[in-house]
CSV table of C-alpha atoms in Angstrom, one decimal:
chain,number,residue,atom,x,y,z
M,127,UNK,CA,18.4,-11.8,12.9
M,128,UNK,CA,15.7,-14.1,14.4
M,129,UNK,CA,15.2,-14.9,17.6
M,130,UNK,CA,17.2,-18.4,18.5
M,131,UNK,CA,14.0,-20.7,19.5
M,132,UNK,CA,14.0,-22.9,22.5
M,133,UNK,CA,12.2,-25.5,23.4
M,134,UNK,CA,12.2,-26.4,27.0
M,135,UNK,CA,11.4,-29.5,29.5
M,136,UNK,CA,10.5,-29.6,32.9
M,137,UNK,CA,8.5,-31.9,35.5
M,138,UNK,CA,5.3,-31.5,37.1
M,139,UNK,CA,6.9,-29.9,39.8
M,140,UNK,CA,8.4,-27.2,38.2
M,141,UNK,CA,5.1,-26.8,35.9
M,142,UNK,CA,3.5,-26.3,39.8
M,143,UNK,CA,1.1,-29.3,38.4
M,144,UNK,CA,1.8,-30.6,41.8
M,145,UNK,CA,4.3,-32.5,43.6
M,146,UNK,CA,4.5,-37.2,44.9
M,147,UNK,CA,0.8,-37.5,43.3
M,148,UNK,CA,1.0,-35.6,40.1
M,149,UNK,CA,4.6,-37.7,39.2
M,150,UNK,CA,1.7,-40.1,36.8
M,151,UNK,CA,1.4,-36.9,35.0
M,152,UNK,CA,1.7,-37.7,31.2
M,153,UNK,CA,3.7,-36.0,28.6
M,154,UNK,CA,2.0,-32.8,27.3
M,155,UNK,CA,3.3,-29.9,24.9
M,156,UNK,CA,2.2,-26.4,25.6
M,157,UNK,CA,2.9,-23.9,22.2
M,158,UNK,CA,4.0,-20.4,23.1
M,159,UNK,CA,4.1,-20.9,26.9
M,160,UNK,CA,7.1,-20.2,29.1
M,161,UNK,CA,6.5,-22.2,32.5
M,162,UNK,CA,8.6,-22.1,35.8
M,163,UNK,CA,11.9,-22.2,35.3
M,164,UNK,CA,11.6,-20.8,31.7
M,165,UNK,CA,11.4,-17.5,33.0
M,166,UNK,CA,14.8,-17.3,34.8
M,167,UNK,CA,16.1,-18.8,31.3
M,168,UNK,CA,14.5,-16.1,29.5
M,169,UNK,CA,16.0,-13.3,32.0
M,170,UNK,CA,19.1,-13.9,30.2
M,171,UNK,CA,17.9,-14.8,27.0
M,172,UNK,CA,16.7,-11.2,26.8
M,173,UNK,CA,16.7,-10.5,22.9
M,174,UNK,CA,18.3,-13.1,21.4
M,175,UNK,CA,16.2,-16.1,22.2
M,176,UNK,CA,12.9,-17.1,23.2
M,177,UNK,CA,11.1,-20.4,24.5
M,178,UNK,CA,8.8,-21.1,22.1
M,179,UNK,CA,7.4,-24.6,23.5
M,180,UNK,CA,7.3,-25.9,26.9
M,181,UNK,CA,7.4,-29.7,27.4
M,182,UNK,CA,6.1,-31.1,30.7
M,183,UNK,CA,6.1,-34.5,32.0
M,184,UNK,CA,5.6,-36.4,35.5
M,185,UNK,CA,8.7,-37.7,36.6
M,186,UNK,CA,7.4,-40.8,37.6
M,187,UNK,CA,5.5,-41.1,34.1
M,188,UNK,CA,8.4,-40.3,32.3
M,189,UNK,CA,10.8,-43.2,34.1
M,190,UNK,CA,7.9,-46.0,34.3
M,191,UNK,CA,6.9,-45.2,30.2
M,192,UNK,CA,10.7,-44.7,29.6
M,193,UNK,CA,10.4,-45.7,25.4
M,194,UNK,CA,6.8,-44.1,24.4
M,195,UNK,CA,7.7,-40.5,27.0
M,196,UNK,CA,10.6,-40.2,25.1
M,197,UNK,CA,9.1,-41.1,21.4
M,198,UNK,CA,6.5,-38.7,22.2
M,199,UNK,CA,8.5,-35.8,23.2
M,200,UNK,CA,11.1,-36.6,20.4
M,201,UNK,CA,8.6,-36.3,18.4
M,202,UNK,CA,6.8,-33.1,19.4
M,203,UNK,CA,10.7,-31.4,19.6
M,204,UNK,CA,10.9,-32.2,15.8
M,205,UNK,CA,7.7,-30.5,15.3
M,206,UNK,CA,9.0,-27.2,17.0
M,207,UNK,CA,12.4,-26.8,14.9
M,208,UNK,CA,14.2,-25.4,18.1
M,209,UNK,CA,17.8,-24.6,17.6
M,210,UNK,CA,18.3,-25.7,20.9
M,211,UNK,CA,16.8,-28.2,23.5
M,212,UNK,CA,17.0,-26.7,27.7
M,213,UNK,CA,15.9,-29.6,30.0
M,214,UNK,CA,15.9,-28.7,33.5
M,215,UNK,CA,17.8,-27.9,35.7
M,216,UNK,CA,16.7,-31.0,37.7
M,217,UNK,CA,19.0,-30.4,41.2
M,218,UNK,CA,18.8,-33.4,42.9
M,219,UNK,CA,15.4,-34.7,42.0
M,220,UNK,CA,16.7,-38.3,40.7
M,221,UNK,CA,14.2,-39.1,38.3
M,222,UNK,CA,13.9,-35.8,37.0
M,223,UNK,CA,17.8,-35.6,36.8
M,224,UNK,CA,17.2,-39.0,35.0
M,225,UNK,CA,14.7,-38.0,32.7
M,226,UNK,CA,16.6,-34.8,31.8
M,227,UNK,CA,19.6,-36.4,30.8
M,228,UNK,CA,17.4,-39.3,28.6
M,229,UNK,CA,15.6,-37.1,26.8
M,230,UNK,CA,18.1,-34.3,25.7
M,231,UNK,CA,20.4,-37.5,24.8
M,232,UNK,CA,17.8,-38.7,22.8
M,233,UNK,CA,17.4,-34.8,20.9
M,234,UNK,CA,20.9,-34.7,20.3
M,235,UNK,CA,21.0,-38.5,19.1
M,236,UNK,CA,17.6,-38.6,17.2
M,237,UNK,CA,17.4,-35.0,15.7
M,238,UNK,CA,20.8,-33.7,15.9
M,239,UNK,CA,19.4,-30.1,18.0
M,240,UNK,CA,22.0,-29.3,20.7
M,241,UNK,CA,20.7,-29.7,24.1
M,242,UNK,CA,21.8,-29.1,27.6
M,243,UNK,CA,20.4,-29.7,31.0
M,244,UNK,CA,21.3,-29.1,35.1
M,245,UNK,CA,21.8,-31.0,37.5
M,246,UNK,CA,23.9,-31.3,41.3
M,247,UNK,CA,26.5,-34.0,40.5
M,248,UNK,CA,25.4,-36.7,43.0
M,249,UNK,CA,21.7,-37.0,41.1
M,250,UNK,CA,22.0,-40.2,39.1
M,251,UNK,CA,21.3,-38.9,36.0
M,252,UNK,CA,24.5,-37.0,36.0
M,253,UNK,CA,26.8,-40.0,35.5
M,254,UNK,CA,24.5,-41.4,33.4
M,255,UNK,CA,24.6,-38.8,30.3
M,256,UNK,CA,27.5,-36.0,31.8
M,257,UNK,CA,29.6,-37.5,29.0
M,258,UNK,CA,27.1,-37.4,26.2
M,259,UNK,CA,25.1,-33.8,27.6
M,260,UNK,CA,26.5,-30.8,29.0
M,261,UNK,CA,24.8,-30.5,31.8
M,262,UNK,CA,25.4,-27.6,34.4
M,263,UNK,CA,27.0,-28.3,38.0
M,264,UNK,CA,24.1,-27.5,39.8
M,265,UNK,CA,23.4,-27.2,44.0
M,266,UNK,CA,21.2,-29.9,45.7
M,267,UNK,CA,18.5,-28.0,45.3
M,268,UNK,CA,16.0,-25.4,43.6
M,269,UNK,CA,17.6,-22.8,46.3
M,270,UNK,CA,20.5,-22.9,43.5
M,271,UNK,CA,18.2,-21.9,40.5
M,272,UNK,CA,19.0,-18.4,40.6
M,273,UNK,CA,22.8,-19.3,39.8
M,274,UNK,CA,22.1,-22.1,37.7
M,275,UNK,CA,20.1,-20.5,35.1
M,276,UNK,CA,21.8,-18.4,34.0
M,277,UNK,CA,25.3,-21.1,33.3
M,278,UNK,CA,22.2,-23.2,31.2
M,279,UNK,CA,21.1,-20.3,29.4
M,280,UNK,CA,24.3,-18.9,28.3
M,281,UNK,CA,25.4,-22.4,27.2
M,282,UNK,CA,22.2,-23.0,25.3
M,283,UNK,CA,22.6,-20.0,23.4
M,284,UNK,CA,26.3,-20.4,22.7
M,285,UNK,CA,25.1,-24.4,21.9
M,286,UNK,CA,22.6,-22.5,19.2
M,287,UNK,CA,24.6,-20.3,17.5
M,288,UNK,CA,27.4,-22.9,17.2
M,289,UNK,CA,29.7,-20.7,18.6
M,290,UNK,CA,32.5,-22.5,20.0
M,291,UNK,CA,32.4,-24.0,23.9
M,292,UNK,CA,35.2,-23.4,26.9
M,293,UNK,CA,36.5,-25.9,29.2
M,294,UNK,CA,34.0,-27.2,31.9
M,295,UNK,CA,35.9,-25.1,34.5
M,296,UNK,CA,35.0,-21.9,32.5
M,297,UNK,CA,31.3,-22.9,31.6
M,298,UNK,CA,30.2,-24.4,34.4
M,299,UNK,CA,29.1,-28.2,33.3
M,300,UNK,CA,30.6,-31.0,34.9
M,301,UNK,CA,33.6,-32.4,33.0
M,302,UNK,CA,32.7,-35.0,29.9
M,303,UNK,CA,36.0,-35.9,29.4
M,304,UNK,CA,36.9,-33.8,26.4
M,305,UNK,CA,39.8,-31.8,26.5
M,306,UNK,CA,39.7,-28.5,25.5
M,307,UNK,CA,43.1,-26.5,25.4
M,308,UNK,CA,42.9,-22.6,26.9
M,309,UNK,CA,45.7,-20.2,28.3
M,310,UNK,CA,46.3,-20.2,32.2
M,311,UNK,CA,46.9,-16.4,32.9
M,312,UNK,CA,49.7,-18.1,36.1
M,313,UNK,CA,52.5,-20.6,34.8
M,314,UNK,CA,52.0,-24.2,36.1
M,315,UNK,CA,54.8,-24.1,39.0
M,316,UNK,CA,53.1,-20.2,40.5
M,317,UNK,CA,49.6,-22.7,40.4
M,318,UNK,CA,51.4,-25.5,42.0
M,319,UNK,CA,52.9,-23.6,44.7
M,320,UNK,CA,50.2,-21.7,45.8
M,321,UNK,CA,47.8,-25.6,45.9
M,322,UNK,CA,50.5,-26.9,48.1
M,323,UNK,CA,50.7,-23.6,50.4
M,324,UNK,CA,46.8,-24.0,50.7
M,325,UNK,CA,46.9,-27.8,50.8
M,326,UNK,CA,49.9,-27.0,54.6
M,327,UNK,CA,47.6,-24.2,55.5
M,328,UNK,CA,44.2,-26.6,55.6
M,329,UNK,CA,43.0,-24.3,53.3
M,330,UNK,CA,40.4,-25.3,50.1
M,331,UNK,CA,42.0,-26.2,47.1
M,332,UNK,CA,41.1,-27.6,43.9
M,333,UNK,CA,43.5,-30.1,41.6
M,334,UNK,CA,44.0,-29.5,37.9
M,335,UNK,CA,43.9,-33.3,37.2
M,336,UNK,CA,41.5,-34.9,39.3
M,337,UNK,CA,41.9,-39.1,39.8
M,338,UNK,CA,39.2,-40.5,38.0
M,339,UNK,CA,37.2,-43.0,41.0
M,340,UNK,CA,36.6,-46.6,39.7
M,341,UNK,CA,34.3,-48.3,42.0
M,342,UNK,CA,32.9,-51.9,41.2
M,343,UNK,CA,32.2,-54.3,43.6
M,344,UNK,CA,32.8,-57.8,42.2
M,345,UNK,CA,29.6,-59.9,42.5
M,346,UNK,CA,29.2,-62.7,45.5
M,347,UNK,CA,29.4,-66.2,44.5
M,348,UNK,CA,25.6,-67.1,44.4
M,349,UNK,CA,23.8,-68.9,47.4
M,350,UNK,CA,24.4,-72.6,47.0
M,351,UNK,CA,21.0,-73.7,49.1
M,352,UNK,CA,17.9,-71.3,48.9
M,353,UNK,CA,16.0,-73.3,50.9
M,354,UNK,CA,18.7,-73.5,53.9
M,355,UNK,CA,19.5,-69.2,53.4
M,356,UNK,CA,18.7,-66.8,55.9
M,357,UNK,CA,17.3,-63.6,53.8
M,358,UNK,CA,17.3,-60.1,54.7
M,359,UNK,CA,15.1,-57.5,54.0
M,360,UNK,CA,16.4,-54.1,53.4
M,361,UNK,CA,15.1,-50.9,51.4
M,362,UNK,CA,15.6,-47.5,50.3
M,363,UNK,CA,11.9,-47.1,50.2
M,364,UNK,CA,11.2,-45.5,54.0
M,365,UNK,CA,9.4,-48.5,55.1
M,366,UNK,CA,8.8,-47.8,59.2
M,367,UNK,CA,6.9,-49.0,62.0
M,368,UNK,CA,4.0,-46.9,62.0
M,369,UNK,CA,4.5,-43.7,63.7
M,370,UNK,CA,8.1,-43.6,62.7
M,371,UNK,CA,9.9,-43.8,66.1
M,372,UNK,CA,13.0,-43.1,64.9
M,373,UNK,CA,11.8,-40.0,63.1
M,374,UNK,CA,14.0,-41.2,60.0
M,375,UNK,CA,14.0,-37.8,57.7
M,376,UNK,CA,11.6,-37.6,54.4
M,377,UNK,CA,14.9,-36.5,52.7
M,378,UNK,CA,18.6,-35.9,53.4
M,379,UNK,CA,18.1,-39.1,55.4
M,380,UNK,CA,21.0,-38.9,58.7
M,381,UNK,CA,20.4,-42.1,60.3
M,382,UNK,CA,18.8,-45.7,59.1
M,383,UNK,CA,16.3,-47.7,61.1
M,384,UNK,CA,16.5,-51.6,62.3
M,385,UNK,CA,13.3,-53.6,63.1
M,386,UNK,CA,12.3,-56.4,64.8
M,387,UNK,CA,9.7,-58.4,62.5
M,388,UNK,CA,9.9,-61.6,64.4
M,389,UNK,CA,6.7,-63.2,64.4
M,390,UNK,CA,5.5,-60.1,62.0
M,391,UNK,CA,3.2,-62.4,58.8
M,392,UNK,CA,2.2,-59.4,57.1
M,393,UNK,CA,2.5,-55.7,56.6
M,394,UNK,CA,-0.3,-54.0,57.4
M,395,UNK,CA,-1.7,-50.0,56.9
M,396,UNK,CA,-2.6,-50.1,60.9
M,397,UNK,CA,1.1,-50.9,61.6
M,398,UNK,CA,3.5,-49.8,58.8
M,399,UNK,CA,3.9,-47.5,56.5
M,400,UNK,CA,7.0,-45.4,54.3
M,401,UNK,CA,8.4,-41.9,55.5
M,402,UNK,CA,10.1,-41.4,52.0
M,403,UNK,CA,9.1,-37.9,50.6
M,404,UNK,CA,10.1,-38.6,47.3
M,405,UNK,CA,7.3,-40.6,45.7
M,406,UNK,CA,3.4,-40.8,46.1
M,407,UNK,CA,3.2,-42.6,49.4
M,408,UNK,CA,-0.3,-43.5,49.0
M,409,UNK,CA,0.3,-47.2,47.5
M,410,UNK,CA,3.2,-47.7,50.3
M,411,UNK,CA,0.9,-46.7,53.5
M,412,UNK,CA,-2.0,-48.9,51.9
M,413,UNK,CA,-0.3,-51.8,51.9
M,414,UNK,CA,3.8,-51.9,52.8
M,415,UNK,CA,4.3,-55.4,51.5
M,416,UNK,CA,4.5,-53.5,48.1
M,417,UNK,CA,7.9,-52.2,49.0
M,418,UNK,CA,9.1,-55.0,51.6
M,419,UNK,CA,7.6,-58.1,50.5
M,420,UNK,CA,6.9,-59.8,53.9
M,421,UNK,CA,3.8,-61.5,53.2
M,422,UNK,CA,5.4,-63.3,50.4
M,423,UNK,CA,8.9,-64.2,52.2
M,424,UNK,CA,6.9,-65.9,55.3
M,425,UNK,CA,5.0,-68.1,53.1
M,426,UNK,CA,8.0,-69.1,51.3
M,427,UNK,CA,9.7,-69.7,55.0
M,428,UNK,CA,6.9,-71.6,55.9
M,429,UNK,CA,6.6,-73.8,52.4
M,430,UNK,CA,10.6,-73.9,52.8
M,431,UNK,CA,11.1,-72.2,49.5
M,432,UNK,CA,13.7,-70.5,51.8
M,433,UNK,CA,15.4,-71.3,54.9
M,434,UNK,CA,14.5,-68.0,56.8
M,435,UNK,CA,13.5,-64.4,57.1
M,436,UNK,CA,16.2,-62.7,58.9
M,437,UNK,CA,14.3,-61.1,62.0
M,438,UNK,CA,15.7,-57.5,61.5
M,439,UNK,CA,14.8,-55.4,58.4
M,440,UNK,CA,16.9,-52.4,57.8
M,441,UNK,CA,15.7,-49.3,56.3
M,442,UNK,CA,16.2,-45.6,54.8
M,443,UNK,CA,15.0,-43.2,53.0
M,444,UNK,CA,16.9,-43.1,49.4
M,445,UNK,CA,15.3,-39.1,48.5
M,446,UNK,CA,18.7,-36.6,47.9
M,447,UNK,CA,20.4,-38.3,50.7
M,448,UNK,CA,23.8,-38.2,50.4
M,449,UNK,CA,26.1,-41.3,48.7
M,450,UNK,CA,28.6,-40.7,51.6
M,451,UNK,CA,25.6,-41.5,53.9
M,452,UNK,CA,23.8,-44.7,52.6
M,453,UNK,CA,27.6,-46.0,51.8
M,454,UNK,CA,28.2,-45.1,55.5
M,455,UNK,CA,24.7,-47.0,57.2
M,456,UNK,CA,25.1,-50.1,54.3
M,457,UNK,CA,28.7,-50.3,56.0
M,458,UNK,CA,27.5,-50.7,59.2
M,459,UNK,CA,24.3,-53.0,59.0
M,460,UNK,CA,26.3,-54.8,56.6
M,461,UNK,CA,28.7,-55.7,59.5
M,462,UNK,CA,25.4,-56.8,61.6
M,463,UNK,CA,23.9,-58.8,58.6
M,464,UNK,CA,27.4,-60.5,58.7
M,465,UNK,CA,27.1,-61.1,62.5
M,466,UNK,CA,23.8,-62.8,62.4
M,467,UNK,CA,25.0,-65.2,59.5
M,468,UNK,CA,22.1,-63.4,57.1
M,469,UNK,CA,23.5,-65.5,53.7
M,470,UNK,CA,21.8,-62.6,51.1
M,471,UNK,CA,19.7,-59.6,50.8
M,472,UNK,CA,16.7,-58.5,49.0
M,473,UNK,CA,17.2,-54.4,48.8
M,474,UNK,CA,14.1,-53.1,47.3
M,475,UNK,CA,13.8,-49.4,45.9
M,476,UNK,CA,11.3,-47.0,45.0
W,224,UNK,CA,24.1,-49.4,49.7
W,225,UNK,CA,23.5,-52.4,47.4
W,226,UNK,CA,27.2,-51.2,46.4
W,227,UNK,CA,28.1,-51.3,50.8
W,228,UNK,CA,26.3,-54.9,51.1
W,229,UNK,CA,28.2,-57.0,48.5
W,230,UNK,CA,31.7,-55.4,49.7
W,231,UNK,CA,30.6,-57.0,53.0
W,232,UNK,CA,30.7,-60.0,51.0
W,233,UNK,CA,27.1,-60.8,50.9
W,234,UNK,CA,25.6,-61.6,48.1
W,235,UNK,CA,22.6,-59.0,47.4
W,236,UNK,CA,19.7,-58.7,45.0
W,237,UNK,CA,18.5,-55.3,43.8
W,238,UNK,CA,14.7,-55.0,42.9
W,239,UNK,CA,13.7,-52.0,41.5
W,240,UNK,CA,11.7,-50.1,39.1
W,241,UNK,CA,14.5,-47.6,37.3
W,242,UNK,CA,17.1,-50.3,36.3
W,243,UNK,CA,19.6,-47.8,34.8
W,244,UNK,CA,20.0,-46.2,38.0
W,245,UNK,CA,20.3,-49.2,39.1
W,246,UNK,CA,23.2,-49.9,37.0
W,247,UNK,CA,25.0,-46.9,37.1
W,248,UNK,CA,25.2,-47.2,41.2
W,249,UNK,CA,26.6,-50.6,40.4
W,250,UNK,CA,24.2,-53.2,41.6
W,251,UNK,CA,25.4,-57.1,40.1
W,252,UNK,CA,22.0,-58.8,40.6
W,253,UNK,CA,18.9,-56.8,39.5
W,254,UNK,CA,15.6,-57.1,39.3
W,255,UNK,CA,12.9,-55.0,37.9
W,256,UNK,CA,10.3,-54.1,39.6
W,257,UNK,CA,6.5,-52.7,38.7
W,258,UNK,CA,6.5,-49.1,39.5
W,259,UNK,CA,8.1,-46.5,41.5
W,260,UNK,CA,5.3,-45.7,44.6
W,261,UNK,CA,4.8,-49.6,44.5
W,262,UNK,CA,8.0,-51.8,42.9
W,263,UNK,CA,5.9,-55.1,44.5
W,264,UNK,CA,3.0,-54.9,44.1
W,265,UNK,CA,0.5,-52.9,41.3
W,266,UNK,CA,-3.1,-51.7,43.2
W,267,UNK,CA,-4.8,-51.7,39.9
W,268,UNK,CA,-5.0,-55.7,40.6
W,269,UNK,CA,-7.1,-57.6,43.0
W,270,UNK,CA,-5.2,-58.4,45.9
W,271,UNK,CA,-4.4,-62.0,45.6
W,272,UNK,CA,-3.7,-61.2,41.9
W,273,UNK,CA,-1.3,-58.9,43.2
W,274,UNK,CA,0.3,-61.0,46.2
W,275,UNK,CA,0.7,-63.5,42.8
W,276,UNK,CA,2.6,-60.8,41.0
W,277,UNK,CA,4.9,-59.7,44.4
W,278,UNK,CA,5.7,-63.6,44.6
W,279,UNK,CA,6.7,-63.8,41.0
W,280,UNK,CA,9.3,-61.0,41.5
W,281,UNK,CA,10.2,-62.3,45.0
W,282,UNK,CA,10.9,-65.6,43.2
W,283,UNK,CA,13.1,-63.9,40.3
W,284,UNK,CA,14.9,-62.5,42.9
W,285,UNK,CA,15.7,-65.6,44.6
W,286,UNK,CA,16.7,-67.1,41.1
W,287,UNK,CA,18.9,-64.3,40.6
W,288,UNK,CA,20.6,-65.1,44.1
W,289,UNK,CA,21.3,-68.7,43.4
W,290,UNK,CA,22.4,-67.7,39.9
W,291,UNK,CA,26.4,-67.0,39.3
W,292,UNK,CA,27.1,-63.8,37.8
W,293,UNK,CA,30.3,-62.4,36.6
W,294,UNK,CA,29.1,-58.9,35.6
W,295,UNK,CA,26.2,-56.9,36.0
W,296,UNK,CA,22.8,-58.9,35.1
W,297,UNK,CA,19.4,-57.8,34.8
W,298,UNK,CA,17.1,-60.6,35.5
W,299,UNK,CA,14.3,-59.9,33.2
């Protein structure tokens, strides 16, 4: 029998292009070439399938070019007649994760060739296409590729050969909401038991039938008077004082910052700039009114387009930190904006 | 956080460059923005050209402020 073909997508990361100022990088198809990643998918491939085409693409090109990256690629998958379409794994590289998810969605949607992709279940891309891509419960990050692979692999070549798919439990990807049936070797009431003997003896334990988590946050009535409003500025882009004095992390941010920017007219490279890791800081550190628009907000204060500029500015960096923490800091500076009468915020994001 | 901020019961504008994202972490108001390294601002341009573009989005987002929504709205 022939080898299953596989075609496979990564970032410029993973192609070791480069890292923040390769993300421009443009879509490109390389014929015949396993790259990165590919290799730990071909480990267990072994005989039965190969990568035949390798698909890169900057992550930042792919998100900011979102219809022609993915017409391109689309159309470059067609051209290769793989039986199956790997993206990834993407860990918790956002726009990567994001990109993953698109483009195997679109495969699947456009061309009808199965795809999967990776990811670790907090990366945005995961509840954006989980329920339309199987895509592999991955760790946070590229530490976890050695037991991701394989799950994508085995999955891509069970996806190929149309053989038929287990439960999310059994395969590894996160759930999609389809329900498949399979034989528990333990009845229900030994699998209850021994969850509520671990649940009184603090020890892990997993439910059969997780709640599903519904959280929307009605909209605010709008803001009656503009030009009476006190504005806040805050961002998830890492904009800091120069220096960073509170030595606010490039990733896995713990802790936010809060700045004074009374009397502040402008953001200058001499005394701000971004400590985000995540994207090409180069445009940031130039000039940080390109994240957090100060320039502009003091000449609308001082046309009385607005009321005010709130004096504080909060700020951390959104690059795989945690939901639990940015929920945590917006909860508490949220309380300050409340207690200094701030009427909205701007949040700006890279 | 955008999420955090209008549970506090402020109203909040989200401007950024991936607005699926932006959706899917459940922002009301939302802007888009230019690019990911520079959502305000686009270095290609000369620099009053792009303090002109960083006020038009500024401006959008102060529309989209003082505009009632009732679901989630991207302010084009």
């Amino acid at each position: 029998m022939a080898k299953i073909k596989v075609v496979h997508y990564i970032n410029q990361f993973f192609a070791q292009i480069g890292g923040e100022e390769k993300a421009e990088y443009p879509a490109e198809l390389r014929v015949g070439e396993v790259v990165g990643p590919g290799q730990a998918l071909m480990q267990t491939f072994g005989d039965e399938a190969e990568i035949t085409a390798t698909i890169i693409c900057g992550d930042s090109y792919f998100n900011e070019n979102l219809d022609k990256a993915k017409a391109e690629i689309v159309a470059w998958v067609k051209e290769q007649k793989p039986d199956v379409f790997v993206a990834g794994p993407a860990f918790n590289a956002g726009r990567y994760g994001v990109a993953c998810g698109t483009i195997c969605d679109a495969v699947q949607e456009e061309l009808g060739i199965p795809a999967v992709t990776g990811m670790y279940e907090e990366n945005p891309g995961a509840d954006m296409f989980k329920d339309k891509v199987y895509t592999i419960a991955t760790a946070n990050s590229a530490a976890g590729m050695r037991k991701a692979a394989p799950l994508v692999a085995k999955l891509a070549l069970k996806l190929a050969k149309g053989e038929k798919v287990g439960a999310s439990v059994e395969e590894g990807y996160m759930p999609n909401g389809v329900r498949v049936n399979f034989f528990e070797e333990e009845r229900g009431s030994k699998r209850a038991v021994k969850m509520l003997l671990n649940k009184l003896a603090d020890k892990p334990f997993v439910t059969e039938y997780p709640m599903p988590s519904f959280d929307h946050v009605a909209p605010n009535p709008a803001v009656k008077d503009i030009t009476k409003a006190k504005i806040a500025l805050v961002t998830s882009g890492g904009i800091v004082p120069k220096g960073n004095p509170d030595h606010i992390e490039s990733s896995s941010a713990s802790h936010y910052g809060e700045y004074d920017i009374a009397g502040v007219m402008d953001l200058t490279a001499e005394t701000y700039e971004t400590a985000h890791g995540g994207y090409d800081p180069v445009y940031a550190n130039e000039d940080p009114d390109r994240v957090l628009p100060v320039d502009v907000l003091r000449d609308m204060e001082k046309e009385g387009k607005i009321g005010e500029l709130h004096h504080l500015f909060y700020t951390t960096v959104g690059n795989g930190t945690a939901v639990a923490s940015s929920k945590a800091f917006a909860e508490e500076f949220s309380k300050k904006l409340l207690a200094d009468g701030v009427d909205a915020v701007i949040l700006t994001s890279t | 956080m955008v999420k955090e901020i209008e549970r506090a019961g402020i109203p909040v504008v989200h401007v950024c460059t991936v607005t699926p994202i932006s959706m899917t972490v459940g922002a009301n108001r939302i802007v888009p923005a230019i690019a990911i390294p520079h959502p305000l601002g686009n270095p290609a341009l000369e620099p009053a050209e792009e303090k002109a573009l960083r006020r038009h989005i500024v401006e959008k987002a102060l529309e989209a402020l003082t505009t009632e929504v009732e679901d989630q709205t991207i302010f084009e």
